[in-house]
Protein backbone atom coordinates (compact mmCIF):
# COMPACT_ATOMS: atom_id res chain seq x y z
CA UNK A 1 0.43 -4.42 -22.87
CA UNK A 2 2.30 -2.82 -25.56
CA UNK A 3 3.48 -0.05 -23.77
CA UNK A 4 6.77 -0.04 -21.36
CA UNK A 5 7.27 2.18 -18.26
CA UNK A 6 10.98 2.11 -16.49
CA UNK A 7 10.36 3.35 -12.63
CA UNK A 8 13.67 4.05 -10.90
CA UNK A 9 13.14 3.36 -7.31
CA UNK A 10 10.03 1.28 -8.24
CA UNK A 11 10.18 -0.67 -5.24
CA UNK A 12 10.31 2.00 -2.23
CA UNK A 13 7.54 3.51 -0.36
CA UNK A 14 5.92 5.57 -3.40
CA UNK A 15 7.26 3.66 -6.23
CA UNK A 16 5.49 0.29 -5.46
CA UNK A 17 2.07 1.95 -5.77
CA UNK A 18 3.00 3.77 -8.91
CA UNK A 19 3.88 0.35 -10.07
CA UNK A 20 0.74 -1.42 -9.00
CA UNK A 21 -1.35 1.40 -10.74
CA UNK A 22 0.76 1.35 -13.89
CA UNK A 23 0.28 -2.89 -14.39
CA UNK A 24 -3.34 -2.40 -13.37
CA UNK A 25 -3.50 0.07 -16.37
CA UNK A 26 -1.98 -2.32 -18.57
CA UNK A 27 1.53 -1.40 -18.65
CA UNK A 28 4.81 -3.39 -18.82
CA UNK A 29 6.77 -2.10 -15.90
CA UNK A 30 10.44 -2.04 -15.41
CA UNK A 31 11.22 -1.68 -11.47
CA UNK A 32 14.69 -0.24 -11.60
CA UNK A 33 16.28 -0.87 -8.17
CA UNK A 34 19.97 -1.29 -6.47
CA UNK A 35 18.91 -4.83 -5.16
CA UNK A 36 16.50 -6.79 -7.32
CA UNK A 37 16.03 -9.72 -4.93
CA UNK A 38 14.68 -7.55 -2.48
CA UNK A 39 12.22 -5.91 -4.81
CA UNK A 40 10.53 -9.73 -5.82
CA UNK A 41 7.48 -8.61 -4.05
CA UNK A 42 6.22 -6.53 -6.94
CA UNK A 43 6.23 -9.26 -9.49
CA UNK A 44 2.15 -10.21 -8.46
CA UNK A 45 1.34 -6.69 -8.94
CA UNK A 46 0.71 -7.71 -12.69
CA UNK A 47 0.62 -11.07 -14.58
CA UNK A 48 3.53 -12.94 -15.02
CA UNK A 49 6.14 -11.05 -16.73
CA UNK A 50 4.37 -7.98 -16.57
CA UNK A 51 6.31 -6.35 -13.76
CA UNK A 52 10.02 -7.23 -13.11
CA UNK A 53 12.43 -5.83 -10.97
CA UNK A 54 16.11 -5.07 -12.69
CA UNK A 55 19.53 -4.05 -11.08
CA UNK A 56 20.04 -0.38 -11.78
CA UNK A 57 22.65 1.79 -10.23
CA UNK A 58 21.38 5.54 -10.58
CA UNK A 59 24.89 6.94 -10.41
CA UNK A 60 25.87 5.37 -13.72
CA UNK A 61 25.38 6.33 -17.33
CA UNK A 62 25.25 3.10 -18.65
CA UNK A 63 23.11 1.44 -16.09
CA UNK A 64 20.45 3.85 -15.88
CA UNK A 65 20.53 3.66 -19.80
CA UNK A 66 20.46 -0.19 -20.25
CA UNK A 67 16.96 -0.39 -18.04
CA UNK A 68 15.54 2.75 -20.10
CA UNK A 69 15.90 0.96 -23.72
CA UNK A 70 12.48 1.05 -25.15
CA UNK A 71 10.66 2.72 -22.61
CA UNK A 72 7.55 4.85 -23.61
CA UNK A 73 7.44 6.84 -19.98
CA UNK A 74 9.82 7.16 -17.46
CA UNK A 75 9.38 7.59 -13.75
CA UNK A 76 11.91 8.79 -11.22
CA UNK A 77 11.21 8.12 -7.49
CA UNK A 78 14.68 8.04 -6.25
CA UNK A 79 15.49 10.03 -3.18
CA UNK A 80 17.30 9.83 0.24
CA UNK A 81 16.82 11.61 3.45
CA UNK A 82 20.16 10.85 4.66
CA UNK A 83 23.44 11.13 2.36
CA UNK A 84 26.17 8.95 3.17
CA UNK A 85 29.10 7.68 1.11
CA UNK A 86 28.95 7.31 -2.58
CA UNK A 87 25.24 7.90 -2.08
CA UNK A 88 25.21 11.70 -1.57
CA UNK A 89 22.33 14.23 -1.75
CA UNK A 90 24.36 15.50 -4.65
CA UNK A 91 24.90 12.15 -6.61
CA UNK A 92 21.20 11.00 -6.14
CA UNK A 93 19.26 13.80 -5.99
CA UNK A 94 21.15 16.08 -8.52
CA UNK A 95 23.19 14.13 -10.65
CA UNK A 96 20.85 11.31 -10.70
CA UNK A 97 17.73 12.96 -11.66
CA UNK A 98 19.82 14.54 -14.31
CA UNK A 99 21.03 11.54 -15.30
CA UNK A 100 17.68 9.95 -16.21
CA UNK A 101 16.29 12.95 -17.81
CA UNK A 102 19.31 13.58 -20.02
CA UNK A 103 19.18 9.72 -21.34
CA UNK A 104 15.27 9.61 -21.75
CA UNK A 105 15.55 12.56 -23.84
CA UNK A 106 18.40 10.97 -25.77
CA UNK A 107 16.26 7.96 -26.01
CA UNK A 108 12.94 9.78 -27.15
CA UNK A 109 11.05 8.86 -24.32
CA UNK A 110 7.31 10.12 -24.62
CA UNK A 111 6.93 11.26 -20.94
CA UNK A 112 8.92 11.88 -17.80
CA UNK A 113 7.92 12.17 -14.27
CA UNK A 114 10.11 13.17 -11.41
CA UNK A 115 9.33 12.88 -8.21
CA UNK A 116 10.77 16.11 -5.83
CA UNK A 117 9.26 17.42 -2.49
CA UNK A 118 7.79 20.41 -1.11
CA UNK A 119 10.38 22.71 -0.24
CA UNK A 120 13.03 22.38 -2.96
CA UNK A 121 15.03 25.66 -3.06
CA UNK A 122 18.24 26.33 -4.67
CA UNK A 123 18.74 29.11 -1.95
CA UNK A 124 18.21 26.47 1.18
CA UNK A 125 20.50 26.01 4.14
CA UNK A 126 19.28 22.44 3.71
CA UNK A 127 21.45 19.95 1.35
CA UNK A 128 18.25 17.93 0.78
CA UNK A 129 16.20 20.97 -0.47
CA UNK A 130 18.86 22.52 -2.43
CA UNK A 131 19.75 18.95 -4.28
CA UNK A 132 15.91 18.42 -4.86
CA UNK A 133 16.19 21.80 -6.70
CA UNK A 134 19.14 21.26 -8.53
CA UNK A 135 17.64 17.94 -9.64
CA UNK A 136 14.41 19.77 -10.66
CA UNK A 137 16.32 22.61 -12.72
CA UNK A 138 18.54 20.00 -14.31
CA UNK A 139 15.14 17.89 -15.31
CA UNK A 140 13.59 20.75 -16.93
CA UNK A 141 16.74 21.51 -18.82
CA UNK A 142 16.99 18.14 -20.68
CA UNK A 143 13.28 17.40 -20.59
CA UNK A 144 11.23 20.60 -20.68
CA UNK A 145 7.74 18.78 -20.99
CA UNK A 146 8.44 16.56 -17.86
CA UNK A 147 6.05 16.42 -15.04
CA UNK A 148 7.52 17.24 -11.55
CA UNK A 149 5.68 16.20 -8.35
CA UNK A 150 6.19 17.87 -5.09
CA UNK A 151 4.29 16.04 -2.14
CA UNK A 152 4.13 16.91 1.05
CA UNK A 153 5.14 14.54 4.20
CA UNK A 154 3.55 11.19 2.62
CA UNK A 155 1.47 8.67 4.43
CA UNK A 156 0.22 5.15 4.30
CA UNK A 157 0.80 1.62 5.58
CA UNK A 158 4.66 1.28 5.00
CA UNK A 159 5.05 5.21 5.73
CA UNK A 160 8.39 6.13 7.76
CA UNK A 161 6.58 8.97 9.53
CA UNK A 162 3.51 7.98 11.54
CA UNK A 163 4.80 4.36 11.70
CA UNK A 164 8.08 5.47 13.28
CA UNK A 165 6.42 7.97 15.71
CA UNK A 166 3.77 5.24 16.67
CA UNK A 167 6.70 2.59 17.32
CA UNK A 168 7.93 4.89 19.81
CA UNK A 169 5.40 5.05 22.08
CA UNK A 170 5.77 1.49 23.18
CA UNK A 171 9.01 2.38 24.62
CA UNK A 172 8.78 5.59 26.51
CA UNK A 173 6.02 7.99 28.15
CA UNK A 174 7.57 10.70 26.35
CA UNK A 175 7.30 11.31 22.39
CA UNK A 176 9.96 13.63 21.48
CA UNK A 177 9.64 16.06 18.22
CA UNK A 178 11.59 18.58 16.73
CA UNK A 179 9.52 21.51 15.28
CA UNK A 180 6.12 21.13 17.07
CA UNK A 181 4.61 24.22 15.72
CA UNK A 182 5.80 23.25 12.12
CA UNK A 183 2.75 22.66 9.61
CA UNK A 184 2.50 20.08 7.23
CA UNK A 185 -0.01 18.92 4.74
CA UNK A 186 0.20 15.29 4.65
CA UNK A 187 -0.54 13.41 1.48
CA UNK A 188 -1.88 9.65 0.73
CA UNK A 189 0.99 7.85 -1.03
CA UNK A 190 -1.82 6.48 -3.48
CA UNK A 191 -2.89 9.79 -4.30
CA UNK A 192 0.76 10.66 -4.96
CA UNK A 193 0.67 7.74 -7.21
CA UNK A 194 -2.29 8.56 -9.17
CA UNK A 195 -0.89 11.86 -9.88
CA UNK A 196 2.32 10.09 -11.37
CA UNK A 197 0.29 7.45 -13.42
CA UNK A 198 -1.49 10.79 -15.21
CA UNK A 199 1.69 12.24 -16.10
CA UNK A 200 3.27 9.36 -17.39
CA UNK A 201 0.22 8.60 -19.37
CA UNK A 202 0.31 12.25 -20.68
CA UNK A 203 -2.94 13.09 -19.05
CA UNK A 204 -1.22 15.94 -17.32
CA UNK A 205 0.60 19.03 -18.71
CA UNK A 206 3.82 19.78 -18.29
CA UNK A 207 5.34 21.78 -15.25
CA UNK A 208 5.64 21.46 -11.32
CA UNK A 209 2.71 20.12 -8.84
CA UNK A 210 2.71 20.73 -5.48
CA UNK A 211 0.52 17.81 -3.40
CA UNK A 212 -0.64 18.00 -0.10
CA UNK A 213 -3.74 16.48 1.49
CA UNK A 214 -6.99 18.22 2.64
CA UNK A 215 -5.62 19.06 6.09
CA UNK A 216 -2.61 20.92 7.62
CA UNK A 217 -1.75 20.59 10.86
CA UNK A 218 1.23 21.30 13.12
CA UNK A 219 3.62 18.55 13.77
CA UNK A 220 2.29 18.29 17.59
CA UNK A 221 -1.24 18.23 16.52
CA UNK A 222 -0.27 15.41 14.15
CA UNK A 223 1.24 13.61 16.73
CA UNK A 224 -1.73 13.89 19.20
CA UNK A 225 -4.13 12.70 16.18
CA UNK A 226 -1.87 9.65 15.96
CA UNK A 227 -1.72 8.91 19.80
CA UNK A 228 -5.56 9.26 19.64
CA UNK A 229 -5.90 6.50 16.96
CA UNK A 230 -3.44 3.96 18.77
CA UNK A 231 -5.38 4.85 22.18
CA UNK A 232 -1.87 5.75 24.23
CA UNK A 233 -1.53 8.87 25.99
CA UNK A 234 2.15 10.34 25.71
CA UNK A 235 3.77 13.40 26.47
CA UNK A 236 4.37 15.33 23.41
CA UNK A 237 7.60 17.27 23.95
CA UNK A 238 9.23 20.01 21.80
CA UNK A 239 13.02 19.89 21.47
CA UNK A 240 14.28 23.25 20.77
CA UNK A 241 16.26 23.79 17.70
CA UNK A 242 19.56 24.48 19.21
CA UNK A 243 19.46 21.25 21.11
CA UNK A 244 18.03 19.44 18.06
CA UNK A 245 20.99 21.16 15.79
CA UNK A 246 23.14 20.00 18.49
CA UNK A 247 22.25 16.26 18.60
CA UNK A 248 22.01 16.45 14.67
CA UNK A 249 25.58 17.47 14.34
CA UNK A 250 26.65 14.94 16.72
CA UNK A 251 24.69 11.83 15.13
CA UNK A 252 26.04 13.08 11.88
CA UNK A 253 29.92 13.21 13.17
CA UNK A 254 29.19 9.72 14.62
CA UNK A 255 28.19 8.31 11.11
CA UNK A 256 31.02 9.98 9.58
CA UNK A 257 33.85 8.56 12.10
CA UNK A 258 32.24 5.05 11.74
CA UNK A 259 32.65 5.12 7.87
CA UNK A 260 29.10 4.62 7.57
CA UNK A 261 28.95 1.84 9.81
CA UNK A 262 26.45 3.88 12.26
CA UNK A 263 23.72 5.40 9.78
CA UNK A 264 22.08 8.29 11.55
CA UNK A 265 18.63 7.28 11.60
CA UNK A 266 17.92 9.21 14.52
CA UNK A 267 17.92 12.95 13.57
CA UNK A 268 20.53 14.65 10.98
CA UNK A 269 21.32 18.28 10.83
CA UNK A 270 19.98 18.78 7.52
CA UNK A 271 16.63 17.32 8.69
CA UNK A 272 16.69 19.78 11.66
CA UNK A 273 16.80 22.65 9.32
CA UNK A 274 14.20 21.24 7.03
CA UNK A 275 11.94 20.79 10.06
CA UNK A 276 12.40 24.77 10.92
CA UNK A 277 9.91 25.47 7.86
CA UNK A 278 6.34 24.80 7.12
CA UNK A 279 5.59 22.10 4.73
CA UNK A 280 2.46 23.08 2.82
CA UNK A 281 1.35 23.73 -0.73
CA UNK A 282 2.44 27.36 -1.84
CA UNK A 283 -0.20 30.01 -2.87
CA UNK A 284 -0.67 29.72 -6.65
CA UNK A 285 1.19 26.60 -7.18
CA UNK A 286 -0.60 23.92 -9.25
CA UNK A 287 -1.95 21.17 -7.18
CA UNK A 288 -4.33 18.48 -6.91
CA UNK A 289 -7.24 20.09 -8.29
CA UNK A 290 -5.47 20.76 -11.56
CA UNK A 291 -5.05 16.94 -11.91
CA UNK A 292 -8.56 16.30 -11.09
CA UNK A 293 -7.96 14.33 -8.10
CA UNK A 294 -9.65 14.57 -4.70
CA UNK A 295 -6.94 14.21 -2.15
CA UNK A 296 -7.76 11.14 0.75
CA UNK A 297 -8.28 12.40 4.36
CA UNK A 298 -6.16 11.09 7.09
CA UNK A 299 -8.92 9.99 9.15
CA UNK A 300 -10.12 7.57 6.45
CA UNK A 301 -6.43 5.97 6.09
CA UNK A 302 -4.55 5.99 9.34
CA UNK A 303 -6.67 3.47 11.58
CA UNK A 304 -6.49 1.35 8.86
CA UNK A 305 -2.64 0.62 9.74
CA UNK A 306 -1.80 2.45 12.95
CA UNK A 307 -4.17 0.04 15.05
CA UNK A 308 -1.58 -2.67 15.63
CA UNK A 309 0.45 0.02 17.86
CA UNK A 310 -2.74 -0.14 19.99
CA UNK A 311 -1.91 -1.80 23.34
CA UNK A 312 -4.52 -4.46 22.55
CA UNK A 313 -3.63 -4.22 18.93
CA UNK A 314 -6.24 -5.93 16.75
CA UNK A 315 -8.35 -6.73 20.22
CA UNK A 316 -8.59 -3.03 21.01
CA UNK A 317 -12.29 -2.77 19.30
CA UNK A 318 -13.46 -5.52 21.03
CA UNK A 319 -12.30 -4.74 24.22
CA UNK A 320 -13.95 -1.22 23.67
CA UNK A 321 -17.26 -2.72 22.90
CA UNK A 322 -17.12 -4.82 25.94
CA UNK A 323 -16.27 -2.01 28.07
CA UNK A 324 -19.82 -0.39 26.45
CA UNK A 325 -21.68 -3.19 27.33
CA UNK A 326 -20.56 -3.12 30.93
CA UNK A 327 -21.55 0.84 30.95
CA UNK A 328 -24.99 -0.17 29.47
């Protein structure tokens, strides 16, 4: 294990899969996170001492530099969906990305990978998308040979997309969504991790890659697919954008007046703006094919972790089989 990689946000949803793959490939892995005690679950990804969580504040130069010392590769997975206080979109996704890239260049790091998102656009009305684009530009200015990955919505056993909506079906007969016609191209988290590892190991050409799965579907179609998997019938109710903007603005205001005591985990105004645009791989963009990766379908993965939201949970298959026997 002669090579070292520093993964900023390495205990997050995507970062943990990258850390596991890098460890499997024989790298020493330094997982840079705000609270190392909450990231101890990454240590068993390798042999004792191979994967270690270390404290880091991406808003501070000295902190970012200290955990990068001696690194042969750097991967930045840090991103947020709801800016609050000092952890604003600009501080984390723009200035944070610039800081990592600048210090990586100063220290002579061999390879840099930046995890961004489809929809990054400097002219967007969404602060999330604008700061993602600003971060990308800063990364390429400081580290021209960097690889930037732009995934669509990511699914996997710890995701905050299908798990969130599946959990909502337990509480009400209606499943409200914003932007039912908006199209997504969901991508499996381990496919994104594989792309990041290839880039970190110098097996991918520099540039921007847009990562989407094999299927493109509307928000409503994704919810219908999920409902079929968890064996529940719910009315998928589309919330008009004008109403969603009012809701998002109200929840944002509540978060602001409570100084962050209430964290807007329902829907933000910025998220509503993003939901008004399709989230799919653009025509002519570099993608999985350029990396030699065949993306994984949702049908092969979703049942493996959404079964727990079925009315009978792990016993659903047994009950269904029993019903078929009675019919026979």
